[in-house]
Each structure stands twice: as C-alpha cells, then as structure tokens.
Amino acid sequence: MELRQLRHFVAVAEELHFGRAAERLHMTQPPLSQSIQALEVDLGVQLFFRTKRTVRLTPIGNEWLPYARRVLGEAMELPDLARRLSRGEVGRLRVAFVSFVGYSFLPRLVSRFKQSFPEVEIDLHEATSNVQLESLLAGELDVGLMIPPPNRAMPAPLGYVPISSEELIVAMPSRWVDGSDPASKERTVSFDDLRDKPLVLFPRTGAPVLHDLVTRLYADHGAQPVVGQRAMQMQTIINLVAEGMGLAFVPSSMRSLSPSGVSYLRLRESAPTIEVGMGWRPEQASEIVRKFVAFVEDEMAKGRGEVCLTSTVALG
C-alpha cells in the first residue's frame, strides 16, 4: 500500500464518484479505478459498492476512512517536522541529574528551557554521576547534570561545562543543637564539636567525589569518621538525620528540604565545595542537545556576578 493509493481512496470516498475524484486528483478515471481495485486486493477487503450509477462506501470502507485521513495528514506534516527537528525545535531530550540539583537549579533551568522550546519533551531521571557517565558513553542519555570526576577528567569523547559550585554544610539532628533557634540557616558549628558524632555518609562506590570530600575533611582535622549509616539518596540522608541516626555533610541547596528535626549549620572552618556540571557527547549531539547546551551556557553567562538559575547557588 502506498500513500498515493490512500489519496485515491480518500478522494473517491469523499466524492462518491470516480469521475469527479479523478478530476480532483488531476488524473484520468481508468488508472484511478485500477488503483482502488489494487488497494482492495492488497487489503483483502472491499472498500466500495459500485454500480453503473452509484458508488458508496462499504461498512469497512466507512470505518477505515478517518484512519486514512489521519495517516495522510501526518504524512503531510513530515517535511515540516524534519525541518523543525533539524532546527532543534521539537523532539525528545533525555536528561539525568544528581539528586541535590533537584533542590537547586534544575527546576528553574527546565522551566526556562521549556518556555523557549515548548515542543521539546524532556525526560528527566535521577542518577548518580558514575551511572550518568556510563549512560552517556552508551548513547542512552543525552545530557548529564553530574559531579565531574576529579580534575574534570571526563572520559573521551564526552564534553563538560561547569554549572554551579556550592559549599557543603552540616545537617544535624535538631536535638543535638544548642540554642533557641536550631533551624536558623546562619548558625555555625566547629568541626571539633562534630568529630566524634556518628556520620551518615555516601557510599564511595556511588558517590566517590562527595565521599572523598567528607573523608578528606576529617583527615585534615586529624580525625576518623564514625560512620553510623550509609545512604545514597540525599532525601534519604536528610530523613536519617531527622531520625537522629547521625549528622551529614550535604550541599547547601539541601536547605530547601527542611523536615522536622533537622538543623543546617555552616562550618566555622573552611568548608569543602562541590561542583556540578553538564556532560554530553559533542560529536554525536543532536540539534536539540546543542540547543540545550547553548541555552545552559547562555544562562550561565547571564548569571555572572548575580544569581541566575537558582537563589542558593552562584553560577561558576
């Protein structure tokens, strides 16, 4: 079956006259009749009842007509769709992100991109940085919002652009905090007050950079972490802190997640910072991916010296 035959069928079905349908299609009547007969043979069904004076649709032909119209309509849209795909105006974008950016710049970034490209479908899912790297290399992911490897040593052929950098702060069970305002974001704590308390820590296999930042902080202060519990997801870690399982060092954007029983404090000493950036495959990027990368870089440029994507993370 060809699109040409569908056009012939729709014309005859709407005109219910082979002569008028042939004129509409700018062809003669015999080839049109032969086309309809060949279509019926291919389908194995009769589409029209014919007499010398009348033409009418069979019940099957009547039911099939709207489907044929829909296919023809979609076929007519294909050239324009191809041009729009080539311009990155429509399509699907697969984006993975580390959990804590869902509490910082991700919602605003997606919202702004959708305002500019409303017909691009963005598939979002949470994944650790090591999983994102594997998915990018396997072609199963378009863009990863990740913590980069040490020294930003991305495996070939991946590209990387830094987006944000934020300080690690202390999430602590509120009942461990002295004072009348344990939820205050401006409260500070000395590392010496933390060194012997149980710690909720990321497993190194899933978050090596975060794990090493925290353990290096302890080593720099001549201490060994007392690991009370290990957990991967930021929300799980915060909930464990709320239950008194231990304290945790988390990105400052996690302040927006404030369950009862958790206080956030800044270290009085110098605190480690964690970077998040964007990874993708430049050489195999679709036009939609190129548009997204350019959009993020433009948002970063707008944010130099001011808060742009998020109210809690300065762009770097």
Short mmCIF file of C-alpha atoms in Angstrom, two decimals:
data_model
loop_
_atom_site.label_atom_id
_atom_site.label_comp_id
_atom_site.label_asym_id
_atom_site.label_seq_id
_atom_site.Cartn_x
_atom_site.Cartn_y
_atom_site.Cartn_z
CA MET A 1 0.00 0.00 0.00
CA GLU A 2 1.28 3.45 -0.94
CA LEU A 3 0.33 6.95 0.13
CA ARG A 4 -0.78 7.53 -3.47
CA GLN A 5 -3.40 4.80 -3.06
CA LEU A 6 -4.61 6.33 0.21
CA ARG A 7 -5.06 9.68 -1.52
CA HIS A 8 -7.03 7.94 -4.25
CA PHE A 9 -9.23 6.16 -1.70
CA VAL A 10 -9.99 9.36 0.26
CA ALA A 11 -10.84 11.29 -2.90
CA VAL A 12 -13.30 8.62 -4.11
CA ALA A 13 -14.75 8.23 -0.60
CA GLU A 14 -15.41 11.96 -0.34
CA GLU A 15 -16.70 12.45 -3.89
CA LEU A 16 -18.51 9.08 -4.19
CA HIS A 17 -17.92 9.47 -7.92
CA PHE A 18 -14.90 8.18 -9.84
CA GLY A 19 -15.09 10.88 -12.49
CA ARG A 20 -15.14 13.79 -10.03
CA ALA A 21 -12.45 12.14 -7.90
CA ALA A 22 -10.24 11.72 -10.98
CA GLU A 23 -10.65 15.41 -11.87
CA ARG A 24 -9.80 16.39 -8.29
CA LEU A 25 -6.66 14.25 -8.48
CA HIS A 26 -5.71 15.56 -11.96
CA MET A 27 -5.77 12.10 -13.50
CA THR A 28 -7.98 10.05 -15.77
CA GLN A 29 -10.64 7.71 -14.47
CA PRO A 30 -9.29 4.28 -15.60
CA PRO A 31 -5.98 4.50 -13.65
CA LEU A 32 -7.96 5.65 -10.60
CA SER A 33 -10.29 2.66 -10.81
CA GLN A 34 -7.31 0.34 -11.22
CA SER A 35 -5.61 1.90 -8.17
CA ILE A 36 -8.68 1.36 -5.97
CA GLN A 37 -9.06 -2.24 -7.21
CA ALA A 38 -5.38 -2.94 -6.46
CA LEU A 39 -5.79 -1.43 -2.98
CA GLU A 40 -8.75 -3.68 -2.25
CA VAL A 41 -6.80 -6.70 -3.44
CA ASP A 42 -3.82 -5.77 -1.25
CA LEU A 43 -6.06 -5.29 1.79
CA GLY A 44 -8.23 -8.30 1.09
CA VAL A 45 -11.38 -6.25 1.76
CA GLN A 46 -13.94 -4.41 -0.33
CA LEU A 47 -13.98 -0.66 0.26
CA PHE A 48 -16.73 0.43 -2.16
CA PHE A 49 -20.02 -0.85 -3.50
CA ARG A 50 -20.15 0.03 -7.23
CA THR A 51 -22.91 0.05 -9.78
CA LYS A 52 -23.03 1.79 -13.15
CA ARG A 53 -24.77 4.74 -11.49
CA THR A 54 -23.65 4.84 -7.87
CA VAL A 55 -20.57 4.49 -5.69
CA ARG A 56 -20.84 4.12 -1.94
CA LEU A 57 -18.59 3.02 0.88
CA THR A 58 -18.88 -0.43 2.38
CA PRO A 59 -19.14 -0.50 6.22
CA ILE A 60 -15.42 -1.36 6.38
CA GLY A 61 -14.55 1.45 3.97
CA ASN A 62 -16.60 3.92 6.03
CA GLU A 63 -14.79 2.93 9.22
CA TRP A 64 -11.38 2.97 7.52
CA LEU A 65 -11.80 6.48 6.07
CA PRO A 66 -10.89 8.51 9.21
CA TYR A 67 -7.75 6.40 9.70
CA ALA A 68 -6.70 7.00 6.10
CA ARG A 69 -7.28 10.74 6.52
CA ARG A 70 -5.17 10.77 9.68
CA VAL A 71 -2.28 8.97 8.00
CA LEU A 72 -2.36 11.38 5.06
CA GLY A 73 -2.48 14.35 7.43
CA GLU A 74 0.53 13.08 9.36
CA ALA A 75 2.39 12.40 6.12
CA MET A 76 1.83 15.99 5.02
CA GLU A 77 3.36 17.20 8.28
CA LEU A 78 6.53 15.11 7.88
CA PRO A 79 8.53 17.59 5.74
CA ASP A 80 7.91 20.43 8.17
CA LEU A 81 8.66 18.12 11.09
CA ALA A 82 12.01 17.20 9.54
CA ARG A 83 12.91 20.87 9.18
CA ARG A 84 11.88 21.60 12.77
CA LEU A 85 13.89 18.62 14.03
CA SER A 86 16.91 19.94 12.16
CA ARG A 87 16.47 23.26 13.97
CA GLY A 88 16.09 21.60 17.39
CA GLU A 89 12.58 22.99 17.87
CA VAL A 90 10.86 19.67 18.53
CA GLY A 91 11.87 16.23 19.77
CA ARG A 92 12.96 14.41 22.91
CA LEU A 93 15.80 15.23 25.31
CA ARG A 94 16.99 12.66 27.86
CA VAL A 95 18.47 14.35 30.94
CA ALA A 96 19.78 12.72 34.12
CA PHE A 97 20.72 14.60 37.27
CA VAL A 98 22.31 14.02 40.65
CA SER A 99 19.71 14.22 43.38
CA PHE A 100 20.59 17.51 45.05
CA VAL A 101 20.31 19.65 41.89
CA GLY A 102 16.59 18.92 42.09
CA TYR A 103 16.66 21.26 45.10
CA SER A 104 18.77 23.93 43.42
CA PHE A 105 18.93 25.00 39.76
CA LEU A 106 17.22 22.10 37.93
CA PRO A 107 13.54 23.13 38.24
CA ARG A 108 14.21 26.68 37.09
CA LEU A 109 16.50 25.55 34.28
CA VAL A 110 13.90 23.12 32.90
CA SER A 111 11.14 25.71 33.25
CA ARG A 112 13.08 28.36 31.34
CA PHE A 113 14.11 25.94 28.60
CA LYS A 114 10.51 24.81 28.13
CA GLN A 115 9.44 28.44 27.78
CA SER A 116 11.83 28.79 24.86
CA PHE A 117 11.26 25.32 23.37
CA PRO A 118 7.75 24.25 24.42
CA GLU A 119 7.58 21.32 21.97
CA VAL A 120 10.74 19.63 23.20
CA GLU A 121 9.89 16.72 25.51
CA ILE A 122 12.36 16.46 28.39
CA ASP A 123 12.71 13.05 30.03
CA LEU A 124 14.18 13.60 33.50
CA HIS A 125 15.50 10.91 35.78
CA GLU A 126 17.76 10.86 38.81
CA ALA A 127 21.07 9.00 38.60
CA THR A 128 24.44 9.06 40.29
CA SER A 129 27.35 10.58 38.38
CA ASN A 130 29.04 7.26 37.63
CA VAL A 131 25.79 5.88 36.17
CA GLN A 132 25.40 9.03 34.07
CA LEU A 133 28.89 8.65 32.63
CA GLU A 134 28.15 5.05 31.64
CA SER A 135 24.82 6.03 30.09
CA LEU A 136 26.37 8.90 28.11
CA LEU A 137 29.09 6.64 26.74
CA ALA A 138 26.49 4.02 25.79
CA GLY A 139 24.33 6.58 24.00
CA GLU A 140 21.44 6.01 26.41
CA LEU A 141 21.50 9.59 27.72
CA ASP A 142 21.73 12.99 26.03
CA VAL A 143 22.80 15.24 28.90
CA GLY A 144 24.01 14.52 32.42
CA LEU A 145 23.95 17.04 35.26
CA MET A 146 26.67 15.50 37.37
CA ILE A 147 29.53 15.83 39.79
CA PRO A 148 32.57 15.59 37.50
CA PRO A 149 35.43 13.17 38.07
CA PRO A 150 38.49 14.56 39.90
CA ASN A 151 40.18 17.32 37.88
CA ARG A 152 37.20 17.20 35.50
CA ALA A 153 38.86 14.25 33.77
CA MET A 154 35.91 13.25 31.60
CA PRO A 155 36.35 10.10 29.51
CA ALA A 156 36.60 10.61 25.75
CA PRO A 157 34.52 11.56 23.82
CA LEU A 158 32.47 13.40 26.46
CA GLY A 159 32.40 17.16 26.90
CA TYR A 160 31.87 19.01 30.16
CA VAL A 161 30.85 22.50 31.28
CA PRO A 162 30.75 23.53 34.97
CA ILE A 163 27.42 24.98 36.09
CA SER A 164 27.48 25.57 39.84
CA SER A 165 29.63 25.23 42.91
CA GLU A 166 28.26 25.12 46.43
CA GLU A 167 29.55 24.70 49.93
CA LEU A 168 28.98 21.60 51.99
CA ILE A 169 27.07 22.36 55.17
CA VAL A 170 26.21 20.25 58.21
CA ALA A 171 22.78 18.66 58.51
CA MET A 172 22.33 17.75 62.17
CA PRO A 173 19.54 16.36 64.33
CA SER A 174 17.96 19.44 65.91
CA ARG A 175 18.07 17.93 69.37
CA TRP A 176 21.87 17.92 69.14
CA VAL A 177 21.95 21.66 68.55
CA ASP A 178 22.16 24.09 71.47
CA GLY A 179 20.27 27.37 71.41
CA SER A 180 16.77 28.67 70.99
CA ASP A 181 16.74 28.73 67.19
CA PRO A 182 18.11 25.39 65.92
CA ALA A 183 16.63 25.84 62.43
CA SER A 184 18.45 29.10 61.71
CA LYS A 185 20.43 28.87 58.48
CA GLU A 186 23.09 31.24 59.82
CA ARG A 187 24.16 29.12 62.76
CA THR A 188 27.69 27.76 62.70
CA VAL A 189 29.46 24.85 64.29
CA SER A 190 33.11 23.96 64.82
CA PHE A 191 34.43 20.71 63.41
CA ASP A 192 35.77 19.81 66.86
CA ASP A 193 32.17 19.59 68.03
CA LEU A 194 31.42 17.06 65.30
CA ARG A 195 34.45 14.78 65.09
CA ASP A 196 33.15 12.07 67.43
CA LYS A 197 29.48 12.15 66.41
CA PRO A 198 28.03 9.44 64.13
CA LEU A 199 28.05 10.31 60.46
CA VAL A 200 25.60 9.44 57.67
CA LEU A 201 27.89 9.03 54.67
CA PHE A 202 27.57 8.42 50.95
CA PRO A 203 28.96 5.05 49.80
CA ARG A 204 32.12 5.61 47.80
CA THR A 205 31.01 3.27 45.01
CA GLY A 206 28.08 5.53 44.13
CA ALA A 207 29.43 8.99 45.03
CA PRO A 208 33.22 8.89 45.14
CA VAL A 209 33.76 12.66 44.92
CA LEU A 210 31.33 13.51 47.74
CA HIS A 211 32.61 10.61 49.83
CA ASP A 212 36.22 11.72 49.41
CA LEU A 213 35.44 15.37 50.17
CA VAL A 214 33.95 14.40 53.52
CA THR A 215 36.58 11.83 54.49
CA ARG A 216 39.36 14.27 53.47
CA LEU A 217 37.79 16.90 55.72
CA TYR A 218 38.07 14.51 58.63
CA ALA A 219 41.63 13.60 57.71
CA ASP A 220 42.61 17.28 57.50
CA HIS A 221 41.41 17.65 61.09
CA GLY A 222 43.23 14.50 62.24
CA ALA A 223 40.01 12.59 62.74
CA GLN A 224 38.36 9.38 61.54
CA PRO A 225 34.65 9.49 60.68
CA VAL A 226 32.39 7.38 62.86
CA VAL A 227 30.02 6.06 60.21
CA GLY A 228 26.62 5.37 61.73
CA GLN A 229 24.83 4.71 58.43
CA ARG A 230 25.50 4.82 54.69
CA ALA A 231 22.91 6.04 52.18
CA MET A 232 22.93 7.16 48.56
CA GLN A 233 19.96 9.47 48.07
CA MET A 234 20.06 12.98 49.55
CA GLN A 235 16.46 12.85 50.70
CA THR A 236 17.11 9.56 52.46
CA ILE A 237 20.20 11.01 54.14
CA ILE A 238 18.27 14.02 55.42
CA ASN A 239 15.49 11.79 56.73
CA LEU A 240 18.05 9.62 58.55
CA VAL A 241 19.48 12.76 60.13
CA ALA A 242 15.98 13.76 61.23
CA GLU A 243 15.66 10.40 62.99
CA GLY A 244 18.89 11.02 64.91
CA MET A 245 20.99 8.45 63.00
CA GLY A 246 23.83 10.92 62.69
CA LEU A 247 24.93 14.16 61.06
CA ALA A 248 25.71 14.58 57.38
CA PHE A 249 27.67 16.92 55.16
CA VAL A 250 25.39 17.95 52.30
CA PRO A 251 25.34 20.62 49.56
CA SER A 252 23.94 23.94 50.79
CA SER A 253 20.97 23.70 48.39
CA MET A 254 19.58 20.93 50.60
CA ARG A 255 18.42 23.63 53.00
CA SER A 256 15.28 23.80 50.90
CA LEU A 257 14.44 20.32 52.20
CA SER A 258 13.57 21.02 55.82
CA PRO A 259 11.86 18.12 57.58
CA SER A 260 11.10 18.44 61.25
CA GLY A 261 14.08 17.51 63.38
CA VAL A 262 16.87 18.71 61.07
CA SER A 263 19.02 21.80 61.52
CA TYR A 264 21.51 23.12 58.97
CA LEU A 265 24.73 24.75 60.14
CA ARG A 266 27.82 26.15 58.42
CA LEU A 267 31.29 25.08 59.44
CA ARG A 268 33.28 27.80 61.17
CA GLU A 269 36.36 26.44 59.47
CA SER A 270 36.84 26.37 55.71
CA ALA A 271 34.25 24.03 54.20
CA PRO A 272 34.67 21.82 51.10
CA THR A 273 32.77 22.79 47.97
CA ILE A 274 31.13 20.53 45.41
CA GLU A 275 30.86 21.30 41.70
CA VAL A 276 28.06 20.25 39.37
CA GLY A 277 28.32 20.50 35.63
CA MET A 278 26.89 19.30 32.36
CA GLY A 279 28.24 16.32 30.44
CA TRP A 280 27.29 15.33 26.89
CA ARG A 281 28.70 13.89 23.66
CA PRO A 282 29.58 16.91 21.47
CA GLU A 283 30.44 14.96 18.32
CA GLN A 284 27.18 12.97 18.33
CA ALA A 285 24.86 15.61 19.74
CA SER A 286 21.52 16.18 18.04
CA GLU A 287 20.40 19.72 17.32
CA ILE A 288 18.15 19.58 20.39
CA VAL A 289 21.13 18.68 22.59
CA ARG A 290 23.16 21.51 21.03
CA LYS A 291 20.30 23.90 21.75
CA PHE A 292 20.11 22.75 25.38
CA VAL A 293 23.87 23.07 25.90
CA ALA A 294 23.87 26.54 24.35
CA PHE A 295 20.88 27.51 26.48
CA VAL A 296 22.62 26.44 29.71
CA GLU A 297 25.80 28.27 28.73
CA ASP A 298 23.76 31.38 27.96
CA GLU A 299 22.03 31.17 31.34
CA MET A 300 25.44 30.84 32.98
CA ALA A 301 26.70 33.91 31.12
CA LYS A 302 23.68 35.90 32.30
CA GLY A 303 24.39 34.77 35.85
CA ARG A 304 27.98 36.06 36.08
CA GLY A 305 28.05 38.21 39.16
CA GLU A 306 24.42 37.58 40.02
CA VAL A 307 22.09 34.75 40.92
CA CYS A 308 20.60 33.31 37.74
CA LEU A 309 19.48 29.71 37.78
CA THR A 310 18.98 29.41 41.49
CA SER A 311 18.61 31.52 44.56
CA THR A 312 21.07 29.41 46.55
CA VAL A 313 23.86 28.54 44.11
CA ALA A 314 26.12 31.07 42.38
CA LEU A 315 26.99 30.03 38.86
CA GLY A 316 30.64 29.45 38.12
#
